[in-house]
């Protein structure tokens, strides 16, 4: 009987060859598909030569990074004058030694001496701790405000005199800090200009180390940047002076209404009157139906509109007075809890094909938010005139009771009367003409009240006079 079990066959290739192939396959499999620097340089090669090539490349890259970092450090501290002196020094040495000119060589040595002195000026660091105490975030025009810079020396040795810079708005203040004893402090107050409203950037406090000539300059930032908002100056307007406002909290209107809460008189019944308003006692006395007559009351909605067209103001002082007047009216209405809308005219872009017929509404959530936005408004050449601003506000705002139009002295009375006609019938329109140092005037024309103020305090007196009238 024949044995048919399968016979195991063996490869005729030697085992050493097979092991070499497997090792090569494993090596190739580990680097297959890789595109790192090593595979680009030596592929799948191994050995001393391949490691040497990789080591040289790594060393070259490390040296390049160190050189680039050092160059960046040097470029950050060398000023334009420093680069000029370095170039002149190099040219002087080349020309002087090349042509045998001793005078030129002396110039080169003088430049080299300046470079050495500048390098020594940057050696070492400052042990000081400098902090900045900014003023109140919000101040009004004319209020005193200052930044306090404090330097502390926590070391056991006296500090080296240094200089710090404090940017305040568009200016730069240099503070010379003398030598401070161990555990000592130095304080300096820097005033913040508040002559004009706006948003001022204060800080950061920057430490400066430089050589006497100005070839090098190294800056160390100590603090962060803070903002100070300078609000326009406002005047306190008492609530009793807003007699122009007609609402439930103030005065009733002269318009008669068949149904309201402000009783006016009793009259005879007319067809269409509400039977619920019949006054039965008067009816019994007279023998005819008598009904109650009421005065119409309404919830006040104030509108304060300020134009930004440069053509409507004589100068910047006149515009600042107008901004203060508009801010006073708007903030007083917000404090009284009244519904108020404050608008300024929208700017037209410089390269626009046609004017922008729109107004910009300022936030009236709180007086502070309103004053924050008033701190940033400014004059513009391309803006809508006051009549167009009144037309947009009168159309888009419902339920207006009183509208204040704050303008400059360049706006004539016909333009104001035209602006008053753009509001719905029944709206009390008040034009506040701002003309610095002028005699205050108060004029009433058909459908319009014109107040001319020369100072901000005149606005309060004019409103008192209007309430009394």
mmCIF file of C-alpha atoms in Angstrom, residues 312 384-392 415 418-419 422:
data_model
loop_
_atom_site.group_PDB
_atom_site.id
_atom_site.type_symbol
_atom_site.label_atom_id
_atom_site.label_comp_id
_atom_site.label_asym_id
_atom_site.label_seq_id
_atom_site.Cartn_x
_atom_site.Cartn_y
_atom_site.Cartn_z
ATOM 1 C CA UNK A 312 -23.721 123.636 9.072
ATOM 2 C CA UNK A 384 -27.313 115.029 4.882
ATOM 3 C CA UNK A 385 -28.601 118.512 5.809
ATOM 4 C CA UNK A 386 -30.831 118.946 8.834
ATOM 5 C CA UNK A 387 -34.020 118.998 6.739
ATOM 6 C CA UNK A 388 -33.294 115.554 5.299
ATOM 7 C CA UNK A 389 -32.382 114.210 8.736
ATOM 8 C CA UNK A 390 -35.737 115.482 10.021
ATOM 9 C CA UNK A 391 -37.556 113.840 7.117
ATOM 10 C CA UNK A 392 -35.971 110.433 7.813
ATOM 11 C CA UNK A 415 -34.025 125.624 6.592
ATOM 12 C CA UNK A 418 -38.511 123.327 6.324
ATOM 13 C CA UNK A 419 -37.160 120.730 8.761
ATOM 14 C CA UNK A 422 -41.030 117.146 7.851
#
